[in-house]
Short mmCIF file of C-alpha atoms in Angstrom, two decimals:
data_model
loop_
_atom_site.label_atom_id
_atom_site.label_comp_id
_atom_site.label_asym_id
_atom_site.label_seq_id
_atom_site.Cartn_x
_atom_site.Cartn_y
_atom_site.Cartn_z
CA UNK A 4 0.00 0.00 0.00
CA UNK A 5 1.25 3.47 -0.76
CA UNK A 6 0.09 6.78 0.57
CA UNK A 7 -2.24 8.77 -1.59
CA UNK A 8 -1.43 12.36 -2.44
CA UNK A 9 -4.14 13.39 0.03
CA UNK A 10 -2.55 11.33 2.82
CA UNK A 11 0.88 12.82 2.16
CA UNK A 12 -0.56 16.33 2.00
CA UNK A 13 -2.27 15.78 5.34
CA UNK A 14 1.04 14.65 6.90
CA UNK A 15 2.86 17.72 5.60
CA UNK A 16 0.06 19.99 6.77
CA UNK A 17 0.37 18.54 10.27
CA UNK A 18 4.16 18.85 10.56
CA UNK A 19 5.02 21.96 8.55
CA UNK A 20 4.21 24.40 11.36
CA UNK A 21 5.59 22.23 14.16
CA UNK A 22 8.89 23.81 15.04
CA UNK A 23 10.69 20.74 16.35
CA UNK A 24 10.53 17.02 15.87
CA UNK A 25 12.11 14.58 18.31
CA UNK A 26 14.33 12.26 16.29
CA UNK A 27 14.90 8.95 18.07
CA UNK A 28 17.73 6.59 17.10
CA UNK A 29 19.28 3.53 18.67
CA UNK A 30 22.75 3.26 20.16
CA UNK A 31 24.85 0.11 19.81
CA UNK A 32 23.76 -1.07 23.27
CA UNK A 33 20.12 -0.99 22.15
CA UNK A 34 19.21 2.11 24.15
CA UNK A 35 17.03 4.70 22.42
CA UNK A 36 18.11 8.35 22.37
CA UNK A 37 16.14 11.36 21.17
CA UNK A 38 17.21 14.79 19.95
CA UNK A 39 15.11 17.83 19.02
CA UNK A 40 15.65 18.79 15.39
CA UNK A 41 14.03 21.27 13.05
CA UNK A 42 12.62 19.90 9.80
CA UNK A 43 14.22 21.94 7.03
CA UNK A 44 11.89 21.23 4.12
CA UNK A 45 8.53 22.90 4.61
CA UNK A 46 6.87 21.35 1.58
CA UNK A 47 6.15 17.74 0.79
CA UNK A 48 8.85 15.90 -1.08
CA UNK A 49 7.72 13.50 -3.82
CA UNK A 50 10.03 10.85 -2.42
CA UNK A 51 8.63 11.28 1.11
CA UNK A 52 11.89 12.54 2.59
CA UNK A 53 12.44 14.83 5.58
CA UNK A 54 15.67 16.83 5.84
CA UNK A 55 17.60 18.00 8.89
CA UNK A 56 21.00 19.59 9.45
CA UNK A 57 23.26 17.79 11.93
CA UNK A 58 26.99 17.88 12.70
CA UNK A 59 28.79 15.19 10.73
CA UNK A 60 30.96 14.49 13.77
CA UNK A 61 27.97 14.31 16.13
CA UNK A 62 26.05 11.61 17.95
CA UNK A 63 23.21 11.35 15.44
CA UNK A 64 25.50 10.97 12.42
CA UNK A 65 27.57 8.27 14.14
CA UNK A 66 24.62 6.19 15.21
CA UNK A 67 22.47 6.34 12.07
CA UNK A 68 25.50 5.18 10.08
CA UNK A 69 25.33 1.84 11.88
CA UNK A 70 21.55 1.69 12.48
CA UNK A 71 19.53 3.84 10.08
CA UNK A 72 16.10 3.03 11.56
CA UNK A 73 14.70 6.17 13.22
CA UNK A 74 11.48 7.68 14.46
CA UNK A 75 10.49 11.33 14.44
CA UNK A 76 7.69 12.46 16.74
CA UNK A 77 5.95 15.79 16.25
CA UNK A 78 3.54 17.29 18.78
CA UNK A 79 1.72 20.52 18.09
CA UNK A 80 -0.33 21.10 21.22
CA UNK A 81 -1.71 24.40 19.92
CA UNK A 82 -3.52 22.63 17.08
CA UNK A 83 -3.88 19.29 18.88
CA UNK A 84 -2.07 17.34 16.20
CA UNK A 85 0.47 14.59 16.69
CA UNK A 86 2.57 12.71 14.14
CA UNK A 87 4.89 9.72 14.46
CA UNK A 88 7.12 8.95 11.49
CA UNK A 89 9.16 5.78 11.03
CA UNK A 90 11.91 5.92 8.49
CA UNK A 91 15.46 5.23 7.40
CA UNK A 92 18.10 7.92 7.88
CA UNK A 93 21.37 8.62 6.11
CA UNK A 94 23.77 11.50 5.65
CA UNK A 95 23.67 12.72 2.06
CA UNK A 96 26.22 14.75 0.20
CA UNK A 97 23.92 16.96 -1.84
CA UNK A 98 25.35 20.48 -2.12
CA UNK A 99 22.35 21.78 -4.08
CA UNK A 100 19.88 20.53 -1.43
CA UNK A 101 22.02 22.03 1.35
CA UNK A 102 22.02 25.38 -0.40
CA UNK A 103 18.27 25.25 -0.99
CA UNK A 104 17.54 24.51 2.68
CA UNK A 105 20.22 26.57 4.43
CA UNK A 106 19.09 29.71 6.25
CA UNK A 107 20.36 32.39 8.62
CA UNK A 108 18.90 30.40 11.53
CA UNK A 109 21.03 27.40 10.60
CA UNK A 110 24.08 29.64 10.50
CA UNK A 111 23.77 30.02 14.30
CA UNK A 112 24.65 26.31 14.57
CA UNK A 113 27.02 26.22 11.61
CA UNK A 114 28.77 29.64 11.55
CA UNK A 115 30.99 28.68 8.62
CA UNK A 116 27.87 28.63 6.46
CA UNK A 117 26.58 26.21 3.90
CA UNK A 118 30.12 25.17 2.98
CA UNK A 119 31.00 24.19 6.57
CA UNK A 120 32.74 20.81 6.24
CA UNK A 121 30.92 19.61 9.38
CA UNK A 122 27.44 20.48 8.01
CA UNK A 123 25.65 17.19 7.50
CA UNK A 124 22.41 16.81 5.60
CA UNK A 125 20.41 14.10 7.33
CA UNK A 126 17.75 12.65 5.04
CA UNK A 127 15.00 10.54 6.56
CA UNK A 128 13.07 8.54 3.98
CA UNK A 129 9.61 8.03 5.43
CA UNK A 130 8.50 4.40 5.53
CA UNK A 131 5.33 4.75 7.58
CA UNK A 132 3.56 7.50 9.47
CA UNK A 133 0.74 7.70 11.95
CA UNK A 134 -1.14 10.80 12.96
CA UNK A 135 -3.76 12.00 15.36
CA UNK A 136 -5.55 15.25 14.53
CA UNK A 137 -8.23 16.65 16.84
CA UNK A 138 -10.62 19.21 15.38
CA UNK A 139 -12.83 19.63 18.45
CA UNK A 140 -12.33 22.57 20.79
CA UNK A 141 -10.84 21.94 24.23
CA UNK A 142 -14.32 22.38 25.76
CA UNK A 143 -15.83 19.71 23.50
CA UNK A 144 -12.92 17.37 24.25
CA UNK A 145 -13.37 17.89 28.00
CA UNK A 146 -17.09 17.22 27.67
CA UNK A 147 -16.48 13.97 25.78
CA UNK A 148 -13.91 12.83 28.36
CA UNK A 149 -16.18 13.73 31.28
CA UNK A 150 -19.05 11.84 29.64
CA UNK A 151 -16.75 8.85 29.15
CA UNK A 152 -15.74 8.96 32.80
CA UNK A 153 -19.39 9.00 33.88
CA UNK A 154 -20.57 6.27 31.50
CA UNK A 155 -17.49 4.08 31.76
CA UNK A 156 -17.21 3.94 27.96
CA UNK A 157 -14.17 5.28 26.13
CA UNK A 158 -14.61 8.72 24.53
CA UNK A 159 -15.72 8.60 20.90
CA UNK A 160 -14.79 10.74 17.95
CA UNK A 161 -11.91 12.63 19.51
CA UNK A 162 -10.45 13.33 16.09
CA UNK A 163 -8.90 11.68 13.10
CA UNK A 164 -6.36 8.89 13.56
CA UNK A 165 -4.73 7.26 10.57
CA UNK A 166 -1.76 5.10 9.63
CA UNK A 167 -0.08 5.92 6.34
CA UNK A 168 2.39 3.69 4.51
CA UNK A 169 4.60 5.78 2.24
#
């Protein structure tokens, strides 16, 4: 199964305004470690790839080289939307993509600019995603949860939940 254009658009709509994603990777001892990263591409990519800048000599780069399976979790509490993305990560040497995504904000982390030899472009190819998107107001959500507590039945229709294979 592959994601439809509508599914992919929905994913991008949910993550594009979320400032940080928590990228989780595995260390050699099996322990999971997470780091906040900013997604650099703000539009959907036909290949379903997310891009991040990381130091080539850093923890993330070292660990994804030996175990590329990662997860990125996005939580936008203002809009009540949550996304979990499973994918495969790798550092890519793509000077054109670096230039297209580089900004003044990134320069704070990489003061030598887009040509900094330590500037790594981490590409995460999305394999599967899952999202939860709540359209109800906080008051409606509270009402549904209170009703569930009184009736003993789980709350119903608290928003859209979908799994998307990309």
